[in-house]
Structures are given as C-alpha cells and as structure tokens.
Amino acid sequence: MRILVTGAAGFIGFHLARRLLADGHQVAGLDGMTPYYDPALKEARLAQLTPLPGFSFERLMLEDMPAMTAAFQRAQPEVVVHLAAQAGVRYSLENPRAYVDANLTGTFNVLELAKAAAARHLLFASTSSVYGAAEKQPFAETDRADYPLTLYAASKKAGELMSHSYAHLWNLPTTAFRFFTVYGPWGRPDMAPWRFAEAIEAGRPIEVYGSGIWRDFTYVDDLMEAIVRLMDRPPVKGELAGPMDSLSPVAPWRAVNIGRGEPLKLDDLIAAIELALGKTAQRRQLPMQPGDVPLTFASSELLETLTGYRPDTPLNEGVRRFCDWFRHHAKANGAAS
C-alpha cells in the first residue's frame, strides 16, 4: 500500500516506517524536525530510512497547509498514520502554544487532507494520558476520559474528538490508539529510560520524580506489531468486535489501548537498567511533577480481540535491547561510556 506517516523521523514514526518498508509498502514520511530535543537524533533516524527502497521524505510543519497539501497530493496515500505531535507532559507546562499549533491545528490539517485523499484508514496516535488520574483500573477504552491533567493530554483528547467528527461526517474510518509508556532503541532523550541510562553511565545521580510510580511499559517493537495489525482492521460502523469495543455508535471510529496490561514500578525500570549496564544508580528523590499520574494500566482486551495480539516483551529484555543500542549510539557519537 501507499502509506503516509507523519512524524517519520520521530521515535515511533521511525520504527513504523522501517517496519512498513520491510513489509513491502511505499512510505511517504513527513517531519518538521523540530528542536524539542536534539534534531541530530532525528537526522540519524532519517539517515537509516533514506536508503531504503520505497521511502520518500519531506520536511514540513503540520501547520503549513499549502506544503501539507502538496505532500499529500504527491503521496496519494491509501492509509494515513498520524504520529507527528508536540510530545511531552512536562514541556506542556513551559510551552503550551506548541501543543495548540501542532496537536490541534496540525491534526485538523491532517484530517482535512485524509478526507480529501479518501483514505481507507486513518490511524491517529493518542496517549494513555487522556485517562488522567482515573481510579478505575485497568484503563478501558469504554471508560470516560474527560478529565485530562495537562494541556498535552487535552490536545490529544481533542484530536480524538475532532477525528470522530470527521469519521462521522465524511465516513473516514479512524482508529485512535492510546500508547502506554513506549520505550526502546532510538527512543527520546527526554524520557526516563534514556535519562536514567545516561546518568548511570556517567556516574551521576538519577532524578526520580515521586515515589510509588507505576507504569505500563510497552516495548517499541510490540507497539509496531499492534499498529500494523490494526492497520488491517479499519472500523466499520455497526460492526462491534465484542462487549469491550469502543466503536462509535454513529461513526466508523474506535479507540484502542496499546500496552502490556502489566504495570510495573518505576523502581523495576531502574533495576532493569542497572542490570543491563552492570552499574548501580545513585538516586536523587524529587517531588512528583504537576500533571504526572501515579499509575498507568492498560486493558489489552480490545486490542487482542481485534488483532489476536497483545504486547509481551518482558521489561528486562526490552531494557537490555535499549541499553545495548544506547551504548552503541553513545560510542558512535563520542559520548563517555
């Protein structure tokens, strides 16, 4: 198929583009290469993709509708996977306008262009953050998710709502997948696995925000498998997959969690990194930051019903793979190890 992937030089977009190309698809990648974190990492990911047959790439911002329109016209996508966004829970406290521009205006542009392209399936990256500090566990797609704690979460929920309206008005089959704490090689340097590994390698204390934190850690290759399988399951209005289906009663639209369904303590992540690196962490305990939640916990029932699959990579194995990559990447870029 012809598949357009926004955010193709990002952590998730890079892995997805590589997987889709390996599966024989044509991939048109878009990315603004913004400096939220070091663009050199995005350039390094892009350098891995550029030689691969079937890949094309354009640098542009989601908010630039004329450039986006031209890119969609060149790509003629059958499937659109919208991953590009301003990410980060904590950064939304510092620079909220970036979330409005990328996650609201940018997503509107993608919806307009997916509609014009008559895409057979639009897949939209949402987040477990839409559940806020929900007390019901595990988080199920049929639960209310109306109380976001950060602008980041609110912008992703808004994207879900906007995409639902387009699915209803224009019969645009749409799946909004909610990610749960994704980690792995080529990850983001602002996320805990990278920050902890970098500090432990350098002999610096790691900064641990809050105590008693639990996360549903999801290895990136498991996420790719889930997305690829969901790609072949566009929602059809009126065709419920079971009692736990989040399918809209008025549109070909559903939300799907992608997580292991096995929350672990943040201490378990730290222990796995210590084991993989063969070093002991020094800790600096800090208060939980505004907008953080104590627990994320995915129900994977709907994902398994739809695809016959649920993420299953054990944390120690996934962290070992990440740390192996991290050390190789650090050595290649002249960092101390």
Tab-separated table of C-alpha atoms in Angstrom:
chain	number	residue	atom	x	y	z
A	1	MET	CA	0.000	0.000	0.000
A	2	ARG	CA	0.866	3.668	-0.202
A	3	ILE	CA	1.119	4.820	3.412
A	4	LEU	CA	1.792	8.346	4.634
A	5	VAL	CA	3.407	8.638	8.070
A	6	THR	CA	3.614	11.980	9.846
A	7	GLY	CA	6.452	12.306	12.337
A	8	ALA	CA	8.528	9.775	10.396
A	9	ALA	CA	11.823	10.921	11.946
A	10	GLY	CA	10.443	10.643	15.478
A	11	PHE	CA	10.873	7.693	17.805
A	12	ILE	CA	7.630	5.899	16.907
A	13	GLY	CA	7.483	7.133	13.304
A	14	PHE	CA	10.980	5.885	12.539
A	15	HIS	CA	10.234	2.387	13.804
A	16	LEU	CA	6.903	2.271	11.987
A	17	ALA	CA	8.320	3.493	8.674
A	18	ARG	CA	11.107	0.912	8.877
A	19	ARG	CA	8.631	-1.885	9.643
A	20	LEU	CA	6.261	-0.874	6.840
A	21	LEU	CA	9.105	-0.683	4.320
A	22	ALA	CA	10.302	-4.129	5.396
A	23	ASP	CA	6.769	-5.376	4.775
A	24	GLY	CA	6.923	-4.073	1.196
A	25	HIS	CA	4.822	-0.911	1.437
A	26	GLN	CA	5.592	2.510	-0.017
A	27	VAL	CA	6.061	5.050	2.757
A	28	ALA	CA	5.860	8.817	2.377
A	29	GLY	CA	7.356	10.302	5.545
A	30	LEU	CA	6.736	13.832	6.792
A	31	ASP	CA	8.507	15.554	9.685
A	32	GLY	CA	9.237	19.106	10.811
A	33	MET	CA	12.490	18.116	12.595
A	34	THR	CA	11.631	20.487	15.450
A	35	PRO	CA	14.202	21.171	18.205
A	36	TYR	CA	12.130	19.909	21.185
A	37	TYR	CA	15.081	17.543	21.593
A	38	ASP	CA	18.360	17.384	19.661
A	39	PRO	CA	17.462	17.292	15.944
A	40	ALA	CA	20.675	15.344	15.321
A	41	LEU	CA	18.915	12.262	16.672
A	42	LYS	CA	16.078	12.773	14.197
A	43	GLU	CA	18.615	13.235	11.413
A	44	ALA	CA	20.300	9.978	12.449
A	45	ARG	CA	16.986	8.124	12.309
A	46	LEU	CA	16.222	9.670	8.933
A	47	ALA	CA	19.631	8.588	7.640
A	48	GLN	CA	18.640	4.990	8.444
A	49	LEU	CA	15.424	5.310	6.410
A	50	THR	CA	16.569	7.313	3.394
A	51	PRO	CA	18.398	4.471	1.552
A	52	LEU	CA	15.500	2.034	1.918
A	53	PRO	CA	13.506	1.245	-1.257
A	54	GLY	CA	10.026	2.710	-1.269
A	55	PHE	CA	10.748	5.584	1.136
A	56	SER	CA	10.304	9.274	0.370
A	57	PHE	CA	10.556	12.182	2.790
A	58	GLU	CA	9.535	15.830	3.058
A	59	ARG	CA	10.484	18.369	5.731
A	60	LEU	CA	7.487	20.463	6.656
A	61	MET	CA	5.401	21.601	9.584
A	62	LEU	CA	1.929	20.243	10.178
A	63	GLU	CA	0.638	23.806	10.461
A	64	ASP	CA	1.799	24.645	6.904
A	65	MET	CA	-1.342	23.698	4.987
A	66	PRO	CA	-0.050	24.529	1.481
A	67	ALA	CA	3.049	22.356	1.995
A	68	MET	CA	0.980	19.581	3.577
A	69	THR	CA	-1.498	19.683	0.696
A	70	ALA	CA	1.270	19.338	-1.871
A	71	ALA	CA	2.834	16.459	0.070
A	72	PHE	CA	-0.457	14.558	0.253
A	73	GLN	CA	-1.065	15.127	-3.457
A	74	ARG	CA	2.344	13.674	-4.279
A	75	ALA	CA	1.929	10.705	-1.941
A	76	GLN	CA	-1.669	9.778	-2.846
A	77	PRO	CA	-1.915	7.753	0.380
A	78	GLU	CA	-4.293	4.863	0.855
A	79	VAL	CA	-3.574	4.827	4.600
A	80	VAL	CA	-2.538	7.751	6.807
A	81	VAL	CA	-0.777	7.220	10.143
A	82	HIS	CA	-0.697	10.490	12.068
A	83	LEU	CA	2.096	10.275	14.656
A	84	ALA	CA	3.548	13.797	14.487
A	85	ALA	CA	2.791	15.883	17.562
A	86	GLN	CA	4.302	18.074	20.192
A	87	ALA	CA	5.045	15.445	22.816
A	88	GLY	CA	5.901	15.598	26.496
A	89	VAL	CA	3.730	16.029	29.568
A	90	ARG	CA	6.124	18.357	31.419
A	91	TYR	CA	7.009	20.542	28.420
A	92	SER	CA	3.322	21.441	28.043
A	93	LEU	CA	3.721	23.486	31.243
A	94	GLU	CA	6.527	25.502	29.659
A	95	ASN	CA	5.390	25.993	26.066
A	96	PRO	CA	1.648	25.385	25.757
A	97	ARG	CA	1.291	27.138	22.410
A	98	ALA	CA	3.420	24.465	20.720
A	99	TYR	CA	0.707	21.938	21.610
A	100	VAL	CA	-2.061	24.098	20.162
A	101	ASP	CA	-0.152	24.643	16.921
A	102	ALA	CA	0.981	21.058	16.312
A	103	ASN	CA	-1.671	18.964	18.031
A	104	LEU	CA	-4.769	20.989	17.214
A	105	THR	CA	-4.071	22.959	14.038
A	106	GLY	CA	-1.759	20.276	12.682
A	107	THR	CA	-4.225	17.473	13.350
A	108	PHE	CA	-7.018	19.477	11.721
A	109	ASN	CA	-4.872	19.784	8.587
A	110	VAL	CA	-4.212	16.033	8.551
A	111	LEU	CA	-7.933	15.324	8.909
A	112	GLU	CA	-8.800	17.639	6.029
A	113	LEU	CA	-6.190	16.040	3.791
A	114	ALA	CA	-7.041	12.445	4.761
A	115	LYS	CA	-10.647	13.261	3.878
A	116	ALA	CA	-9.604	14.747	0.518
A	117	ALA	CA	-7.450	11.693	-0.203
A	118	ALA	CA	-10.365	9.368	0.633
A	119	ALA	CA	-8.005	7.337	2.803
A	120	ARG	CA	-9.244	3.841	3.529
A	121	HIS	CA	-7.973	4.124	7.123
A	122	LEU	CA	-6.670	6.951	9.288
A	123	LEU	CA	-4.705	5.915	12.374
A	124	PHE	CA	-4.143	8.625	14.976
A	125	ALA	CA	-1.632	8.463	17.817
A	126	SER	CA	-3.283	9.392	21.084
A	127	THR	CA	-1.981	8.673	24.587
A	128	SER	CA	-2.770	6.966	27.866
A	129	SER	CA	-2.593	10.461	29.372
A	130	VAL	CA	-6.184	11.050	28.218
A	131	TYR	CA	-7.310	8.882	31.141
A	132	GLY	CA	-5.932	11.433	33.608
A	133	ALA	CA	-5.878	10.197	37.180
A	134	ALA	CA	-8.716	7.725	36.639
A	135	GLU	CA	-9.243	5.480	39.642
A	136	LYS	CA	-10.793	2.541	37.771
A	137	GLN	CA	-8.137	0.003	36.780
A	138	PRO	CA	-7.194	-1.140	34.237
A	139	PHE	CA	-7.975	1.729	31.866
A	140	ALA	CA	-10.521	0.515	29.305
A	141	GLU	CA	-11.384	2.266	26.059
A	142	THR	CA	-15.048	2.386	27.070
A	143	ASP	CA	-14.219	4.368	30.239
A	144	ARG	CA	-14.780	8.121	30.319
A	145	ALA	CA	-11.634	10.093	29.570
A	146	ASP	CA	-12.902	13.602	30.143
A	147	TYR	CA	-10.575	14.933	32.829
A	148	PRO	CA	-7.072	15.466	31.362
A	149	LEU	CA	-4.445	16.772	33.761
A	150	THR	CA	-2.205	18.558	31.221
A	151	LEU	CA	-2.612	20.507	28.013
A	152	TYR	CA	-0.751	17.699	26.235
A	153	ALA	CA	-3.416	15.204	27.293
A	154	ALA	CA	-6.178	17.687	26.481
A	155	SER	CA	-4.757	18.273	22.995
A	156	LYS	CA	-4.688	14.527	22.324
A	157	LYS	CA	-8.247	14.104	23.559
A	158	ALA	CA	-9.245	16.999	21.313
A	159	GLY	CA	-7.608	15.177	18.408
A	160	GLU	CA	-9.685	12.102	19.182
A	161	LEU	CA	-12.858	14.196	19.219
A	162	MET	CA	-12.011	16.019	16.000
A	163	SER	CA	-11.212	12.742	14.246
A	164	HIS	CA	-14.528	11.292	15.439
A	165	SER	CA	-16.426	14.165	13.854
A	166	TYR	CA	-14.610	13.598	10.552
A	167	ALA	CA	-15.291	9.866	10.734
A	168	HIS	CA	-18.986	10.646	11.206
A	169	LEU	CA	-19.334	13.428	8.655
A	170	TRP	CA	-17.128	12.020	5.912
A	171	ASN	CA	-17.188	8.264	6.587
A	172	LEU	CA	-13.435	8.313	7.264
A	173	PRO	CA	-12.533	5.051	9.074
A	174	THR	CA	-10.393	6.090	12.025
A	175	THR	CA	-8.548	4.284	14.801
A	176	ALA	CA	-7.151	6.326	17.686
A	177	PHE	CA	-4.555	4.263	19.506
A	178	ARG	CA	-3.584	5.164	23.049
A	179	PHE	CA	0.083	4.445	23.766
A	180	PHE	CA	1.315	3.352	27.197
A	181	THR	CA	4.899	4.366	28.117
A	182	VAL	CA	6.701	3.193	24.986
A	183	TYR	CA	10.462	2.606	25.212
A	184	GLY	CA	13.216	1.011	23.153
A	185	PRO	CA	16.149	1.728	20.813
A	186	TRP	CA	16.159	5.158	19.142
A	187	GLY	CA	13.926	6.481	21.946
A	188	ARG	CA	13.578	10.074	23.074
A	189	PRO	CA	16.251	11.584	25.340
A	190	ASP	CA	13.622	13.340	27.490
A	191	MET	CA	12.093	10.020	28.574
A	192	ALA	CA	13.055	8.080	31.696
A	193	PRO	CA	14.963	5.131	30.130
A	194	TRP	CA	17.349	7.453	28.281
A	195	ARG	CA	17.735	9.919	31.166
A	196	PHE	CA	18.429	7.138	33.643
A	197	ALA	CA	20.827	5.239	31.375
A	198	GLU	CA	22.769	8.406	30.541
A	199	ALA	CA	23.143	9.397	34.205
A	200	ILE	CA	24.086	5.908	35.391
A	201	GLU	CA	26.710	5.554	32.658
A	202	ALA	CA	28.203	8.931	33.613
A	203	GLY	CA	28.136	8.198	37.354
A	204	ARG	CA	25.651	10.985	38.039
A	205	PRO	CA	22.581	10.659	40.282
A	206	ILE	CA	19.339	9.898	38.502
A	207	GLU	CA	16.436	12.248	39.236
A	208	VAL	CA	13.380	10.279	40.358
A	209	TYR	CA	10.160	12.292	40.468
A	210	GLY	CA	7.683	10.969	43.006
A	211	SER	CA	7.532	7.668	44.852
A	212	GLY	CA	5.288	4.686	44.249
A	213	ILE	CA	5.100	5.375	40.494
A	214	TRP	CA	3.763	2.544	38.308
A	215	ARG	CA	3.841	2.450	34.508
A	216	ASP	CA	2.609	0.030	31.859
A	217	PHE	CA	5.917	-0.160	29.947
A	218	THR	CA	5.476	-1.134	26.279
A	219	TYR	CA	8.418	-2.173	24.102
A	220	VAL	CA	8.523	-0.367	20.766
A	221	ASP	CA	8.576	-3.499	18.571
A	222	ASP	CA	5.413	-4.688	20.295
A	223	LEU	CA	3.832	-1.337	19.501
A	224	MET	CA	4.781	-1.748	15.830
A	225	GLU	CA	3.197	-5.190	15.677
A	226	ALA	CA	-0.011	-3.835	17.169
A	227	ILE	CA	-0.175	-0.856	14.797
A	228	VAL	CA	0.467	-2.982	11.711
A	229	ARG	CA	-2.281	-5.407	12.724
A	230	LEU	CA	-4.717	-2.590	13.489
A	231	MET	CA	-3.979	-1.046	10.116
A	232	ASP	CA	-5.750	-4.018	8.522
A	233	ARG	CA	-8.783	-3.613	10.812
A	234	PRO	CA	-10.421	-0.293	9.918
A	235	PRO	CA	-13.562	0.311	11.955
A	236	VAL	CA	-16.858	-0.367	10.211
A	237	LYS	CA	-19.940	1.402	11.537
A	238	GLY	CA	-22.216	-1.059	13.303
A	239	GLU	CA	-19.720	-3.949	13.382
A	240	LEU	CA	-18.892	-4.389	17.065
A	241	ALA	CA	-15.964	-6.650	17.897
A	242	GLY	CA	-17.358	-7.524	21.328
A	243	PRO	CA	-18.721	-6.042	24.548
A	244	MET	CA	-15.498	-4.131	25.235
A	245	ASP	CA	-15.431	-2.454	21.816
A	246	SER	CA	-15.144	1.334	21.841
A	247	LEU	CA	-16.664	1.571	18.348
A	248	SER	CA	-18.736	4.722	17.991
A	249	PRO	CA	-22.488	4.200	17.560
A	250	VAL	CA	-22.556	6.874	14.847
A	251	ALA	CA	-19.216	6.616	13.028
A	252	PRO	CA	-16.513	4.209	11.809
A	253	TRP	CA	-14.278	5.240	14.706
A	254	ARG	CA	-12.750	3.495	17.709
A	255	ALA	CA	-10.053	3.989	20.338
A	256	VAL	CA	-7.647	1.147	21.131
A	257	ASN	CA	-5.162	0.867	24.003
A	258	ILE	CA	-1.705	-0.439	23.141
A	259	GLY	CA	0.010	-1.600	26.327
A	260	ARG	CA	1.170	-4.784	28.040
A	261	GLY	CA	-1.557	-4.657	30.645
A	262	GLU	CA	1.043	-5.254	33.368
A	263	PRO	CA	2.056	-2.098	35.251
A	264	LEU	CA	5.444	-2.225	36.948
A	265	LYS	CA	7.112	0.053	39.458
A	266	LEU	CA	9.477	2.746	38.255
A	267	ASP	CA	11.962	1.000	40.556
A	268	ASP	CA	11.662	-2.058	38.270
A	269	LEU	CA	12.751	0.049	35.298
A	270	ILE	CA	15.719	1.392	37.250
A	271	ALA	CA	16.702	-2.123	38.349
A	272	ALA	CA	16.483	-3.379	34.751
A	273	ILE	CA	18.766	-0.562	33.548
A	274	GLU	CA	21.235	-1.239	36.362
A	275	LEU	CA	21.294	-4.913	35.379
A	276	ALA	CA	21.757	-4.162	31.673
A	277	LEU	CA	24.546	-1.649	32.268
A	278	GLY	CA	26.186	-3.509	35.134
A	279	LYS	CA	26.211	-0.361	37.250
A	280	THR	CA	24.312	0.860	40.316
A	281	ALA	CA	22.262	4.032	40.199
A	282	GLN	CA	22.658	6.884	42.627
A	283	ARG	CA	19.274	8.468	43.268
A	284	ARG	CA	18.056	11.978	43.858
A	285	GLN	CA	14.437	11.809	45.010
A	286	LEU	CA	12.234	14.732	43.934
A	287	PRO	CA	8.523	15.522	44.301
A	288	MET	CA	6.109	14.313	41.645
A	289	GLN	CA	5.742	16.959	38.951
A	290	PRO	CA	2.436	18.657	38.090
A	291	GLY	CA	0.439	16.638	35.576
A	292	ASP	CA	2.123	13.298	36.346
A	293	VAL	CA	-0.092	10.412	37.430
A	294	PRO	CA	0.857	7.644	39.863
A	295	LEU	CA	-0.303	4.734	37.709
A	296	THR	CA	-0.980	3.786	34.101
A	297	PHE	CA	-2.561	0.408	33.428
A	298	ALA	CA	-3.912	-0.680	30.033
A	299	SER	CA	-6.691	-3.093	29.386
A	300	SER	CA	-5.444	-5.015	26.330
A	301	GLU	CA	-8.679	-6.927	25.808
A	302	LEU	CA	-9.919	-4.925	22.814
A	303	LEU	CA	-6.523	-4.996	21.073
A	304	GLU	CA	-6.348	-8.763	21.469
A	305	THR	CA	-9.934	-9.207	20.267
A	306	LEU	CA	-9.267	-7.147	17.146
A	307	THR	CA	-5.812	-8.472	16.272
A	308	GLY	CA	-5.157	-11.679	18.208
A	309	TYR	CA	-2.137	-9.966	19.737
A	310	ARG	CA	-1.051	-8.159	22.877
A	311	PRO	CA	2.400	-6.735	23.731
A	312	ASP	CA	4.510	-9.344	25.510
A	313	THR	CA	8.189	-8.316	25.628
A	314	PRO	CA	9.396	-8.593	29.264
A	315	LEU	CA	10.809	-5.383	30.730
A	316	ASN	CA	14.278	-6.818	31.385
A	317	GLU	CA	14.583	-7.996	27.776
A	318	GLY	CA	13.344	-4.739	26.284
A	319	VAL	CA	15.585	-2.664	28.546
A	320	ARG	CA	18.603	-4.833	27.660
A	321	ARG	CA	17.985	-4.149	23.961
A	322	PHE	CA	17.600	-0.432	24.644
A	323	CYS	CA	20.800	-0.272	26.706
A	324	ASP	CA	22.760	-2.195	24.066
A	325	TRP	CA	21.618	0.348	21.490
A	326	PHE	CA	22.243	3.257	23.861
A	327	ARG	CA	25.844	2.282	24.457
A	328	HIS	CA	26.464	1.789	20.742
A	329	HIS	CA	24.836	5.128	19.947
A	330	ALA	CA	26.783	6.934	22.679
A	331	LYS	CA	30.072	5.434	21.486
A	332	ALA	CA	29.327	6.340	17.873
A	333	ASN	CA	28.618	9.915	18.906
A	334	GLY	CA	31.654	10.333	21.125
A	335	ALA	CA	29.870	10.196	24.499
A	336	ALA	CA	31.530	8.689	27.518
A	337	SER	CA	30.543	5.136	28.326
